[in-house]
Structure formats: structure tokens, C-alpha cells
Short mmCIF file of C-alpha atoms and ligand atoms in Angstrom, two decimals:
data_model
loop_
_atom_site.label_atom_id
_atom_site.label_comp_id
_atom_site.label_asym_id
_atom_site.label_seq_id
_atom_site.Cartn_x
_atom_site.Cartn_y
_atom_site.Cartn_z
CA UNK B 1 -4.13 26.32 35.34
CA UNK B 2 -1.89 23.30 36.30
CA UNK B 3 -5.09 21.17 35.24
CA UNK B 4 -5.53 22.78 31.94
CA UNK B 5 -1.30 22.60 31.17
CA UNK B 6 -2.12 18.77 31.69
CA UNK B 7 -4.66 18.66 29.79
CA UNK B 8 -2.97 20.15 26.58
CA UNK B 9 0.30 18.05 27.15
CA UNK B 10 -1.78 15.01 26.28
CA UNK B 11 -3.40 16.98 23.55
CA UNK B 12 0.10 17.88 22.10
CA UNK B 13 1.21 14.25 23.16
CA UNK B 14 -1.69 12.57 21.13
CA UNK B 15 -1.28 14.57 17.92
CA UNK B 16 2.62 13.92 17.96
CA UNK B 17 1.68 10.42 18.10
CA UNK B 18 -1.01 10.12 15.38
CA UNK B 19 1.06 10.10 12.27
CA UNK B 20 3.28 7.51 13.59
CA UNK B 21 0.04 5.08 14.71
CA UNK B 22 -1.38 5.83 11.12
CA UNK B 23 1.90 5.39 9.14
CA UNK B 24 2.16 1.59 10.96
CA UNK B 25 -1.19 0.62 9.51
CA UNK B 26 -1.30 2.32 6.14
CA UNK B 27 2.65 2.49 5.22
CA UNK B 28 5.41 0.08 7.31
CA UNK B 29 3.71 -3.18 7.51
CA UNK B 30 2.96 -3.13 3.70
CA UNK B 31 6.29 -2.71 3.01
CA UNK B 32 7.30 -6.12 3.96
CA UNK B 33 3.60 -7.96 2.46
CA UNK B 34 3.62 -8.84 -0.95
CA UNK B 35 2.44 -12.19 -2.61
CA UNK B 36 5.36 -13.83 -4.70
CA UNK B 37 3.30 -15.13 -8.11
CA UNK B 38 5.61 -18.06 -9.75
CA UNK B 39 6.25 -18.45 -13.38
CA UNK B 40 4.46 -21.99 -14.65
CA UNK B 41 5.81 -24.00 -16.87
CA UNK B 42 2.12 -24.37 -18.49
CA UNK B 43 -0.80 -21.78 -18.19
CA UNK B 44 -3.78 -23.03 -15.97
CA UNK B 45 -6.62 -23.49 -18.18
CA UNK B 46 -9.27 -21.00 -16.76
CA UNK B 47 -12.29 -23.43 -16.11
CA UNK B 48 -12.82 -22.53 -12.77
CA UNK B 49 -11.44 -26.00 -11.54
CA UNK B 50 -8.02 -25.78 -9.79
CA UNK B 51 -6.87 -29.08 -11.26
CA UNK B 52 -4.03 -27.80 -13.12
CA UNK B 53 -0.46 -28.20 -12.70
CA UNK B 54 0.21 -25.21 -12.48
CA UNK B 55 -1.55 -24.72 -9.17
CA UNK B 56 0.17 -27.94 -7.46
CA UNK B 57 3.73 -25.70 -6.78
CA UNK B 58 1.97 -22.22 -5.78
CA UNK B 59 1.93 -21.31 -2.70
CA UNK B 60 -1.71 -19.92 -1.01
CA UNK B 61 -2.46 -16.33 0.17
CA UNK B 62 -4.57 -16.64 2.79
CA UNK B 63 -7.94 -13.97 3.04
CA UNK B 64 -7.47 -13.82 7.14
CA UNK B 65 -8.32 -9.94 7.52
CA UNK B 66 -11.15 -8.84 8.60
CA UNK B 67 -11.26 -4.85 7.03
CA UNK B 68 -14.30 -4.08 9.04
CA UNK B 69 -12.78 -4.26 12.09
CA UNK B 70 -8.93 -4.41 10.96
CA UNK B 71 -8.10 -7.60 12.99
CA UNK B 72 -7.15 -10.82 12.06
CA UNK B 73 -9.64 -13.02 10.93
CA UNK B 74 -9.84 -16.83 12.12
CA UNK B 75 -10.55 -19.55 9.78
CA UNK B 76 -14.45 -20.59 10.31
CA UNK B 77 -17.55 -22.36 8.37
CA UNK B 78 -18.57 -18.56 8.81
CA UNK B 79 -15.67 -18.01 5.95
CA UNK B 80 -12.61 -19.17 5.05
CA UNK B 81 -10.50 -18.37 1.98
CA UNK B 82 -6.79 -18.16 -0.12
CA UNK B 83 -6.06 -17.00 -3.45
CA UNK B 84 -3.40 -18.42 -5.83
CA UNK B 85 -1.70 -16.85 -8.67
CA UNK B 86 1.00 -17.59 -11.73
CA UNK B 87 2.11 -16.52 -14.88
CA UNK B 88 3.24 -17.13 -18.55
CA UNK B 89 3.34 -15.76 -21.55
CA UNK B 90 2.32 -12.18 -20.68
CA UNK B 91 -0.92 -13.40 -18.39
CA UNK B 92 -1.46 -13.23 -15.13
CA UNK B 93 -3.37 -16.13 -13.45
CA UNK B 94 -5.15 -16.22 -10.69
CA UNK B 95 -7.20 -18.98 -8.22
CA UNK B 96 -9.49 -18.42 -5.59
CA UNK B 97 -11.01 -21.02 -3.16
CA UNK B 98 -13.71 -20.49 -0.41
CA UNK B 99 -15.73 -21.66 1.85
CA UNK B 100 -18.94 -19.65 3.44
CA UNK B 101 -21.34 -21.03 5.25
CA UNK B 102 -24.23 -19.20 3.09
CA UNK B 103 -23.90 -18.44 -0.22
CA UNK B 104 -26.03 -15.75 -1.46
CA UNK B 105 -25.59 -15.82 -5.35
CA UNK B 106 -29.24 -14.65 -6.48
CA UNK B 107 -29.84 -11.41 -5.71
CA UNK B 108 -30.17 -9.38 -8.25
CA UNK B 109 -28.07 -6.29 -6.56
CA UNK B 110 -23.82 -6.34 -5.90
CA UNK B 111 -24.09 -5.75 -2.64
CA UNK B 112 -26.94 -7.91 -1.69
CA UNK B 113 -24.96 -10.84 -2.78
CA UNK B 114 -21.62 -12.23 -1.94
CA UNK B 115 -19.24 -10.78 -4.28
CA UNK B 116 -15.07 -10.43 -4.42
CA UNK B 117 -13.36 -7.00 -4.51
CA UNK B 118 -10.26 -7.27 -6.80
CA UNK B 119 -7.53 -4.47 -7.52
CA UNK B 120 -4.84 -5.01 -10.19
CA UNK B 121 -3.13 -2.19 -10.93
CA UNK B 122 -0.85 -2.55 -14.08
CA UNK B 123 1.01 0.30 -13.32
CA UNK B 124 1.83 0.10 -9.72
CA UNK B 125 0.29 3.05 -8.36
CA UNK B 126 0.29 1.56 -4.96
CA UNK B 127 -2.99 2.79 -4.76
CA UNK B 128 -6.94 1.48 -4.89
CA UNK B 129 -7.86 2.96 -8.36
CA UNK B 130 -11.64 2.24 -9.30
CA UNK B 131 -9.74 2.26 -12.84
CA UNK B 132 -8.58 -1.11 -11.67
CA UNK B 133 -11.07 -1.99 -9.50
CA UNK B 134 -13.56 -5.14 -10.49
CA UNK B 135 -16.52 -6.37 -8.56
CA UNK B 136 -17.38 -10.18 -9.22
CA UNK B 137 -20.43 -11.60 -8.69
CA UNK B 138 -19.89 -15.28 -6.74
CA UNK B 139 -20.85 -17.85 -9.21
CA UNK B 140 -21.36 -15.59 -11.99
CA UNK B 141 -19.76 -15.20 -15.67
CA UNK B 142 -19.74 -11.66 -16.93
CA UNK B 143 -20.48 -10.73 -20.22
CA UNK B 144 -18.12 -7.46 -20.41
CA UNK B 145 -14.70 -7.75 -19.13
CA UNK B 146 -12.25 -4.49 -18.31
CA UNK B 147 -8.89 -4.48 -19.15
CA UNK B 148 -6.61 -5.93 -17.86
CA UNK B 149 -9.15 -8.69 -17.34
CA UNK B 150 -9.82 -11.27 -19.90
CA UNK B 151 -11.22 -14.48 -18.76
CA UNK B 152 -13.43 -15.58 -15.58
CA UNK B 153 -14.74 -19.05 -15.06
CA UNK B 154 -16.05 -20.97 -11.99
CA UNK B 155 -15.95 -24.31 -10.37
CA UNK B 156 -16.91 -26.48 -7.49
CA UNK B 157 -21.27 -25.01 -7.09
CA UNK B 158 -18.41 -21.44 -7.06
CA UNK B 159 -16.45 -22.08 -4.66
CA UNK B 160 -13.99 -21.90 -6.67
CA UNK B 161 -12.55 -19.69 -9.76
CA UNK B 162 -10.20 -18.91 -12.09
CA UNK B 163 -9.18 -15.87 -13.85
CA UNK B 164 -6.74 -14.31 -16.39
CA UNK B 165 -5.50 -10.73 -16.43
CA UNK B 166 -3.54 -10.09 -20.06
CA UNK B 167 -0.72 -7.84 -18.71
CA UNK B 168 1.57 -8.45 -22.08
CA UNK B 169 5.00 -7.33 -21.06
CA UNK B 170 4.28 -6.35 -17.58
CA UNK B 171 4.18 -9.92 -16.34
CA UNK B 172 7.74 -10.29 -16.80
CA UNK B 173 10.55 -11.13 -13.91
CA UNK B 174 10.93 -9.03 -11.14
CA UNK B 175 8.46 -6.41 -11.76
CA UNK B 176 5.77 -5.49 -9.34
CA UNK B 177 2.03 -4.35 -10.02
CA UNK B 178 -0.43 -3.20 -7.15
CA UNK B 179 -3.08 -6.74 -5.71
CA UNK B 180 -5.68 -6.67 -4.09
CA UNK B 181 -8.79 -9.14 -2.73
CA UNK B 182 -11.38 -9.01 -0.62
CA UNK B 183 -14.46 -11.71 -0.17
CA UNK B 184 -17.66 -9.74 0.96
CA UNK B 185 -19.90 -12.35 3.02
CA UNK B 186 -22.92 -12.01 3.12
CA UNK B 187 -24.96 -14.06 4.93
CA UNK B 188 -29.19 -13.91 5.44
CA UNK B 189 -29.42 -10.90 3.13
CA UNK B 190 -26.90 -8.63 4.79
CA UNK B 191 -22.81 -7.90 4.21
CA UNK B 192 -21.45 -9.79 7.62
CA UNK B 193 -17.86 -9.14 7.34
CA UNK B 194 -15.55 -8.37 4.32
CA UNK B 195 -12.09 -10.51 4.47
CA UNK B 196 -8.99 -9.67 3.02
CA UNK B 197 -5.28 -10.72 2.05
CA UNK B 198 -3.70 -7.70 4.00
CA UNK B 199 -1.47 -7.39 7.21
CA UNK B 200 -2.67 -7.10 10.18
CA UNK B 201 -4.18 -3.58 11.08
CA UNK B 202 -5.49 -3.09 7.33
CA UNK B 203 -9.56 -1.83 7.54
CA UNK B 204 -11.72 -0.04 4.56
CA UNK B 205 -9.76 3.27 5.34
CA UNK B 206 -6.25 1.83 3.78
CA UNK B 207 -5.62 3.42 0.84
CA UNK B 208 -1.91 1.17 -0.17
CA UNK B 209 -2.48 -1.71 -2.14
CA UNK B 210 -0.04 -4.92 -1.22
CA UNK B 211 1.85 -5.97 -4.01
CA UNK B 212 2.01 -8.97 -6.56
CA UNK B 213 5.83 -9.57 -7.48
CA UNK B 214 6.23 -11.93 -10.99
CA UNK B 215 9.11 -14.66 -9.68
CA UNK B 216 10.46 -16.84 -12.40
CA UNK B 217 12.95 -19.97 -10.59
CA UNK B 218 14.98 -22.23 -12.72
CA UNK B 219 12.87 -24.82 -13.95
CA UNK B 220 13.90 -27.90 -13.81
CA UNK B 221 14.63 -29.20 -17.61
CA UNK B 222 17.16 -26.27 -17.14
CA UNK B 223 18.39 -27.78 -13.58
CA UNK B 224 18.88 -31.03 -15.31
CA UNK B 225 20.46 -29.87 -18.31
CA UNK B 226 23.22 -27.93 -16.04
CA UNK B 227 23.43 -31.44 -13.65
CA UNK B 228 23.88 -33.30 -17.14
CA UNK B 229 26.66 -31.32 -18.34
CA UNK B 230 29.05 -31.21 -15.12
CA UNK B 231 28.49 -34.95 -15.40
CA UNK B 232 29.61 -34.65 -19.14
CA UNK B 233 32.69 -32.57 -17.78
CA UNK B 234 34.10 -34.65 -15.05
CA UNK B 235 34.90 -37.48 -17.83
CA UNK B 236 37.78 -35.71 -18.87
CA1 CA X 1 -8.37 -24.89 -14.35
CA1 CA X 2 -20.69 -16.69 5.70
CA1 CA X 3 -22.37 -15.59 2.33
#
């Protein structure tokens, strides 16, 4: 009997302490992850070479989780990764950069090749929509686009890439639309590891998508203009 009482305690124990363990993962930490996307002053041109102004302020999200496994991936010839992105004029911009050790870019089949995972979700759902889900082939142009996406190019033998998502009025200061990326590695004709930009603890079964906030600072002409006229003032 005694044995038995025991034994359901933990039971009762273990299923109090479930929701809480999956709520960490899935909920908390992605409350406080989001990737800040800068307004630029000029668009990128979307050549698939990261040459562009407009990529010399941003700062890099960095693909170091491993959704496999859900930990933290460490930077390798294996694979290593970050993503960039800006906006203007109602487009979203975004730049990827890689490294992978193999790069499988002729099979014929997704899967068999290294490919990227995207999610941009418009509307903010918070959630991984195969509405706004796109699968690019590494190295590859694609002949039909979904909206929101409008332009993919690459660069570098791909290893790196550029693309633009027309989002019209929803790329606008302060408002917030569901991100996600994933590189799938494949390496000798089978997926090694899929790595993410996610917190720590995010795996396949995480249903939240981070989020992509449009950030505008002053720009500088404006700066300068403001320094120029307190100048102006303090002559009379
Ligand atoms: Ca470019
Ligand atoms: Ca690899
Ligand atoms: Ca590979």
C-alpha cells in the first residue's frame, strides 16, 4: 500500500509539473526572442550578394538551434549560419549567409537536398501556418513565388541570398508579424541536423513562431538637421 501511495505521488507530482516544463519551451522564452528588422535608408538590391548598404548597420540573427535535439547548436564547418533583415517602402528584406561543409544542391527531391524552412506570417498568428510556409531550394531560383514573397536571388556558389517579401502597409513601425528559419543540412545524401534562429529549448514540436518587429531610428539627415538648428538658435 505505502509503496503504491508513493508511487502515485510522483505520478500526481509529474503531471502537475508537465504544463509548466512545456509552457517554458513553447510559451515564456519566446516571449522575450524576437529579431528587431531596421528601417534602411535604401532597399538592398536582391542579387543574392550582401554588398549593400543596407546590410552594413543590421545586426545578425544567428541559426544556433539545433530543433532535432532542442539544444544549442555550436558554430562548426559542419554548419554555421545568421540571417539579416530590413525594410522600406512596404518590403521586407531579408539576408542569409552560410557555411556547410557539404552542399547538396542537385538532387532532384526537397528533402534530399539542403533546403531553408521559412515562416512569415503577415498576420501574426504566432503560429507555423503552411499558408506561410516556403521551402527553398539552396542555390536555386524558383519560377512561382507565394505571396508574400516576391523576389529570391543567390550569391557567393549560394552561400548566400537575398529575398523580398511585399508586405505593403504591414511593414510599417512598430508592428510585429510571425519569423521563422531553419537551414536543413544535409550532408552525404541524408538530413544531418536542421538549425534554427529560436531560444534555447525550441525542437520540431514548437508550434510559436518568434517574432520579426519593423524598428524605424532617426536617421541621420534628420539628426543633423535637429543638431543644425539648435546651432541656428543659440545665435540669438
Ligand atoms: Ca544585394
Ligand atoms: Ca553540413
Ligand atoms: Ca549539406
Amino acid at each position: 500500500m505505502n509503496l503504491n501511495k508513493q508511487i502515485l505521488a510522483i505520478i500526481i507530482l509529474l503531471l502537475a509539473a508537465m504544463p509548466h516544463a512545456l509552457g517554458h519551451v513553447t510559451g515564456g522564452k519566446l516571449q522575450n526572442f524576437q529579431y528587431n528588422a531596421d528601417h534602411a535608408q535604401v532597399a538592398p538590391i536582391v542579387d543574392g550578394y550582401l554588398d549593400d548598404p543596407a546590410w552594413e548597420r543590421v545586426t545578425p540573427g544567428k541559426l544556433e538551434q539545433n530543433l532535432i535535439t532542442g539544444e544549442r547548436w555550436n558554430p562548426s564547418p559542419d554548419f554555421t549560419g545568421s540571417f539579416a533583415a530590413t525594410w522600406r517602402n512596404g518590403f521586407l528584406y531579408v539576408a542569409i549567409k552560410f557555411v556547410d561543409d557539404q552542399l547538396e544542391t542537385r538532387q532532384a527531391k526537397l528533402l534530399r537536398g539542403d533546403h531553408l524552412i521559412l515562416y512569415v506570417d503577415p498576420h501574426h498568428s504566432g503560429r507555423k501556418e503552411d499558408l506561410y510556409r516556403f521551402e527553398i531550394r539552396i542555390g536555386k531560383e524558383m519560377e512561382t513565388l507565394k505571396y508574400p514573397l516576391t523576389r529570391i536571388a543567390w550569391g557567393n556558389d549560394g552561400q548566400t541570398c537575398e529575398l523580398s517579401f511585399r508586405l505593403d502597409n504591414l511593414a510599417r513601425k512598430g508592428n510585429s508579424i510571425g519569423f521563422f528559419i531553419t537551414y536543413s543540412d544535409v550532408d552525404s545524401g541524408n538530413l544531418q541536423n536542421k538549425i534554427t534562429w529560436a531560444p534555447e529549448g525550441y525542437t520540431e514540436e514548437s508550434e510559436y513562431l518568434p517574432d520579426l518587429v519593423f524598428t524605424a531610428k532617426i536617421e541621420p539627415t534628420r539628426q543633423q538637421k535637429l543638431i543644425q538648428w539648435g546651432r541656428i538658435k543659440s545665435l540669438y
